[in-house]
Amino acid sequence: MSTSVENSIAIHTLIENRWSPRAFSNESVSDEQMEALFEAARWAPSAMNEQPWRFIYATKEDEAAFKQLADCLVEGNSWAKKASVLFVSIAKKSYDFNGDPNAYAWHDVGLATGNLLLQATELGLHVHLMGGFNAAKAKEVLGIREGFEPVSMGAVGYVGDPESLPENLKAREMAPRQRKPLNELVFKGEWK
Ligand SMILES: Cc1cc2nc3c(=O)[nH]c(=O)nc-3n(C[C@H](O)[C@H](O)[C@H](O)COP(=O)(O)O)c2cc1C
């Protein structure tokens, strides 16, 4: 499987080893492991230390709660129902201290989620984030409060056998991972 990072500059192995699988094994992820992931998320930086992130998760063992989350996924993300845990990240749209809109809320939910992904990698787990879900449905069925907005969903588990996937997904699972070159993304001094 070509899941490794091809780069000439050394980066942290946790970043190198993180990737988003579609094939998950049947092995369970415990509440304790999930707690470690959320603890890592909790220590992310945020504008005004607002900590605008919230998470709702369900393990497969809790069938009813897991189904509620799974039913929010779009058809194309059905592979995620094999994962041991599903979660949704949620942004608080305004600041606690003055009620003004928090322009950094989604940014900071992303930072917290990034921490969560690296902690998962440290524990030998994988997370696949998904924007393909019905946010309106998630708000309704999960009881997400006024002033909060779902950001993304995540599937958490141990990597499974790509052979277990349908042909189209298997091809994507095996394809080399690609990134834009640094010189397209970073400019020194001014935009060139
Ligand atoms: C906000 C966000 C939304 C995403 N939505 C989906 C999705 O709906 N379905 C999917 O299969 N992958 C989704 N992905 C995963 C990306 O496709 C994946 O991270 C990207 O292709 C890079 O691959 P890697 O994570 O293996 O490095 C999403 C990732 C992010 C961060």
Tab-separated table of C-alpha atoms and ligand atoms in Angstrom:
chain	number	residue	atom	x	y	z
A	1	MET	CA	0.000	0.000	0.000
A	2	SER	CA	1.397	3.437	-0.861
A	3	THR	CA	0.384	5.388	2.175
A	4	SER	CA	3.797	6.751	2.985
A	5	VAL	CA	4.838	10.346	2.472
A	6	GLU	CA	7.349	11.022	-0.286
A	7	ASN	CA	9.453	13.966	0.731
A	8	SER	CA	13.051	14.937	1.004
A	9	ILE	CA	12.637	17.113	4.110
A	10	ALA	CA	12.387	15.304	7.429
A	11	ILE	CA	9.120	15.783	9.298
A	12	HIS	CA	7.729	14.246	12.477
A	13	THR	CA	6.912	10.568	12.114
A	14	LEU	CA	3.419	11.144	13.544
A	15	ILE	CA	2.717	13.475	10.623
A	16	GLU	CA	4.344	11.069	8.178
A	17	ASN	CA	2.374	8.091	9.396
A	18	ARG	CA	-1.060	9.709	9.466
A	19	TRP	CA	-3.331	8.970	6.537
A	20	SER	CA	-7.033	8.485	5.902
A	21	PRO	CA	-8.036	4.872	5.260
A	22	ARG	CA	-11.409	3.660	4.013
A	23	ALA	CA	-10.881	0.055	5.097
A	24	PHE	CA	-11.203	-0.491	8.844
A	25	SER	CA	-10.726	-3.728	10.797
A	26	ASN	CA	-13.262	-5.112	13.289
A	27	GLU	CA	-10.996	-4.271	16.237
A	28	SER	CA	-12.675	-1.998	18.781
A	29	VAL	CA	-11.462	1.378	19.981
A	30	SER	CA	-12.192	1.925	23.670
A	31	ASP	CA	-13.696	4.927	25.437
A	32	GLU	CA	-10.309	5.356	27.168
A	33	GLN	CA	-8.563	5.637	23.813
A	34	MET	CA	-11.173	8.135	22.637
A	35	GLU	CA	-10.649	10.113	25.834
A	36	ALA	CA	-6.938	10.395	24.989
A	37	LEU	CA	-7.833	11.691	21.521
A	38	PHE	CA	-10.185	14.314	22.951
A	39	GLU	CA	-7.653	15.254	25.626
A	40	ALA	CA	-5.132	15.982	22.842
A	41	ALA	CA	-7.785	18.068	21.081
A	42	ARG	CA	-8.478	19.961	24.326
A	43	TRP	CA	-4.918	21.332	24.411
A	44	ALA	CA	-5.048	22.981	21.002
A	45	PRO	CA	-4.566	26.745	20.817
A	46	SER	CA	-7.588	28.919	20.017
A	47	ALA	CA	-8.447	32.580	19.504
A	48	MET	CA	-9.050	34.186	22.925
A	49	ASN	CA	-8.617	30.686	24.368
A	50	GLU	CA	-12.274	30.244	23.448
A	51	GLN	CA	-11.921	26.490	22.808
A	52	PRO	CA	-14.868	26.601	20.388
A	53	TRP	CA	-14.682	22.862	19.642
A	54	ARG	CA	-17.229	20.309	20.783
A	55	PHE	CA	-17.345	16.626	19.841
A	56	ILE	CA	-20.100	14.011	19.897
A	57	TYR	CA	-18.959	10.421	19.397
A	58	ALA	CA	-20.365	6.924	19.503
A	59	THR	CA	-18.666	3.536	19.608
A	60	LYS	CA	-20.031	0.630	17.589
A	61	GLU	CA	-20.941	-1.167	20.822
A	62	ASP	CA	-23.554	1.525	21.457
A	63	GLU	CA	-25.596	0.510	18.427
A	64	ALA	CA	-28.367	3.112	18.630
A	65	ALA	CA	-26.003	6.074	19.116
A	66	PHE	CA	-23.636	4.771	16.403
A	67	LYS	CA	-26.540	4.430	13.951
A	68	GLN	CA	-27.655	8.004	14.628
A	69	LEU	CA	-24.234	9.236	13.544
A	70	ALA	CA	-23.894	6.736	10.689
A	71	ASP	CA	-27.274	7.814	9.278
A	72	CYS	CA	-25.913	11.362	8.872
A	73	LEU	CA	-23.223	10.200	6.391
A	74	VAL	CA	-23.724	10.663	2.664
A	75	GLU	CA	-23.968	7.476	0.596
A	76	GLY	CA	-20.398	7.918	-0.713
A	77	ASN	CA	-19.019	7.668	2.824
A	78	SER	CA	-20.812	4.414	3.686
A	79	TRP	CA	-17.426	2.674	4.080
A	80	ALA	CA	-17.097	4.649	7.350
A	81	LYS	CA	-19.825	2.539	8.982
A	82	LYS	CA	-17.216	-0.232	9.380
A	83	ALA	CA	-15.097	1.979	11.647
A	84	SER	CA	-15.178	1.359	15.392
A	85	VAL	CA	-16.079	4.939	16.281
A	86	LEU	CA	-17.821	7.814	14.533
A	87	PHE	CA	-17.688	11.393	15.739
A	88	VAL	CA	-18.799	14.815	14.671
A	89	SER	CA	-16.837	17.979	15.423
A	90	ILE	CA	-18.849	21.081	16.191
A	91	ALA	CA	-17.977	24.788	16.275
A	92	LYS	CA	-19.358	27.356	18.697
A	93	LYS	CA	-20.032	30.298	16.423
A	94	SER	CA	-19.669	33.163	18.924
A	95	TYR	CA	-17.300	34.157	21.709
A	96	ASP	CA	-18.346	33.363	25.288
A	97	PHE	CA	-17.069	36.694	26.621
A	98	ASN	CA	-19.004	39.115	24.422
A	99	GLY	CA	-21.238	37.091	22.101
A	100	ASP	CA	-19.537	38.443	18.945
A	101	PRO	CA	-19.136	36.104	15.963
A	102	ASN	CA	-15.919	34.077	16.227
A	103	ALA	CA	-14.299	34.234	12.793
A	104	TYR	CA	-11.727	31.666	13.953
A	105	ALA	CA	-14.169	29.061	15.228
A	106	TRP	CA	-13.788	26.671	12.275
A	107	HIS	CA	-10.043	27.318	12.156
A	108	ASP	CA	-9.716	26.369	15.830
A	109	VAL	CA	-11.942	23.282	15.525
A	110	GLY	CA	-9.510	22.292	12.758
A	111	LEU	CA	-6.525	22.796	15.077
A	112	ALA	CA	-8.155	20.679	17.784
A	113	THR	CA	-9.032	18.008	15.255
A	114	GLY	CA	-5.432	18.039	14.005
A	115	ASN	CA	-4.248	17.310	17.553
A	116	LEU	CA	-6.786	14.490	17.745
A	117	LEU	CA	-5.463	12.962	14.509
A	118	LEU	CA	-1.865	12.971	15.729
A	119	GLN	CA	-2.797	11.458	19.094
A	120	ALA	CA	-4.709	8.758	17.202
A	121	THR	CA	-1.593	8.050	15.124
A	122	GLU	CA	0.453	7.800	18.320
A	123	LEU	CA	-1.992	5.122	19.565
A	124	GLY	CA	-1.784	3.147	16.304
A	125	LEU	CA	-5.250	4.307	15.270
A	126	HIS	CA	-6.386	5.982	12.084
A	127	VAL	CA	-8.997	8.682	11.594
A	128	HIS	CA	-10.684	9.548	8.312
A	129	LEU	CA	-12.391	12.951	8.377
A	130	MET	CA	-15.480	13.551	6.271
A	131	GLY	CA	-17.263	16.657	5.076
A	132	GLY	CA	-19.763	14.403	3.318
A	133	PHE	CA	-22.549	14.316	5.867
A	134	ASN	CA	-25.921	15.939	6.408
A	135	ALA	CA	-25.239	18.745	8.893
A	136	ALA	CA	-28.911	19.711	9.269
A	137	LYS	CA	-29.785	16.118	10.134
A	138	ALA	CA	-26.866	15.895	12.575
A	139	LYS	CA	-28.055	19.045	14.337
A	140	GLU	CA	-31.531	17.620	14.711
A	141	VAL	CA	-30.855	14.007	15.690
A	142	LEU	CA	-27.872	14.759	17.956
A	143	GLY	CA	-29.526	17.690	19.706
A	144	ILE	CA	-26.778	20.160	18.741
A	145	ARG	CA	-27.587	23.430	20.449
A	146	GLU	CA	-28.417	26.820	18.979
A	147	GLY	CA	-25.263	28.800	18.211
A	148	PHE	CA	-23.254	25.691	17.310
A	149	GLU	CA	-22.600	24.220	13.863
A	150	PRO	CA	-21.317	20.768	12.837
A	151	VAL	CA	-17.937	21.009	11.062
A	152	SER	CA	-16.878	17.509	10.016
A	153	MET	CA	-17.379	13.873	10.864
A	154	GLY	CA	-14.608	11.389	11.592
A	155	ALA	CA	-14.295	7.619	11.418
A	156	VAL	CA	-11.827	6.128	13.915
A	157	GLY	CA	-10.383	2.634	14.006
A	158	TYR	CA	-7.581	0.267	13.107
A	159	VAL	CA	-6.653	-0.054	9.450
A	160	GLY	CA	-8.371	-2.930	7.653
A	161	ASP	CA	-7.635	-4.971	4.559
A	162	PRO	CA	-8.042	-2.930	1.347
A	163	GLU	CA	-9.204	-6.174	-0.311
A	164	SER	CA	-12.390	-5.811	1.751
A	165	LEU	CA	-13.325	-2.668	-0.202
A	166	PRO	CA	-15.299	-2.429	-3.450
A	167	GLU	CA	-13.052	-1.997	-6.537
A	168	ASN	CA	-13.383	1.819	-6.854
A	169	LEU	CA	-12.526	2.434	-3.205
A	170	LYS	CA	-9.761	-0.145	-3.274
A	171	ALA	CA	-8.087	1.747	-6.130
A	172	ARG	CA	-8.256	4.996	-4.136
A	173	GLU	CA	-6.933	3.248	-1.032
A	174	MET	CA	-3.903	1.946	-2.944
A	175	ALA	CA	-3.208	5.124	-4.955
A	176	PRO	CA	-0.091	7.140	-4.097
A	177	ARG	CA	-0.825	10.057	-1.776
A	178	GLN	CA	-0.163	13.420	-3.391
A	179	ARG	CA	0.502	16.945	-2.259
A	180	LYS	CA	1.132	20.230	-4.033
A	181	PRO	CA	4.803	21.263	-4.059
A	182	LEU	CA	5.935	23.667	-1.342
A	183	ASN	CA	6.820	26.353	-3.916
A	184	GLU	CA	3.126	26.568	-4.903
A	185	LEU	CA	2.090	27.043	-1.297
A	186	VAL	CA	4.720	29.145	0.432
A	187	PHE	CA	6.257	32.489	-0.524
A	188	LYS	CA	9.061	34.275	1.230
A	189	GLY	CA	8.489	38.005	1.626
A	190	GLU	CA	5.585	38.457	-0.810
A	191	TRP	CA	3.279	36.431	-3.077
A	192	LYS	CA	5.245	35.418	-6.168
B	1	LIG	C1	-12.685	18.702	6.161
B	1	LIG	C2	-12.417	17.406	5.426
B	1	LIG	C3	-13.450	16.797	4.745
B	1	LIG	C4	-13.233	15.565	4.110
B	1	LIG	N1	-14.300	14.923	3.533
B	1	LIG	C5	-14.140	13.666	3.066
B	1	LIG	C6	-15.277	12.911	2.650
B	1	LIG	O1	-16.443	13.343	2.743
B	1	LIG	N2	-15.037	11.653	2.181
B	1	LIG	C7	-13.785	11.111	2.095
B	1	LIG	O2	-13.656	9.968	1.661
B	1	LIG	N3	-12.696	11.812	2.519
B	1	LIG	C8	-12.851	13.060	3.009
B	1	LIG	N4	-11.753	13.745	3.499
B	1	LIG	C9	-10.415	13.126	3.499
B	1	LIG	C10	-9.511	13.754	2.445
B	1	LIG	O3	-9.946	13.362	1.166
B	1	LIG	C11	-8.061	13.320	2.727
B	1	LIG	O4	-7.645	13.849	3.961
B	1	LIG	C12	-7.123	13.822	1.616
B	1	LIG	O5	-7.420	13.189	0.404
B	1	LIG	C13	-5.668	13.576	1.952
B	1	LIG	O6	-5.453	12.215	2.213
B	1	LIG	P1	-4.728	11.726	3.564
B	1	LIG	O7	-5.609	12.198	4.704
B	1	LIG	O8	-4.697	10.227	3.460
B	1	LIG	O9	-3.402	12.362	3.624
B	1	LIG	C14	-11.945	14.969	4.119
B	1	LIG	C15	-10.906	15.612	4.813
B	1	LIG	C16	-11.137	16.792	5.478
B	1	LIG	C17	-10.002	17.430	6.256
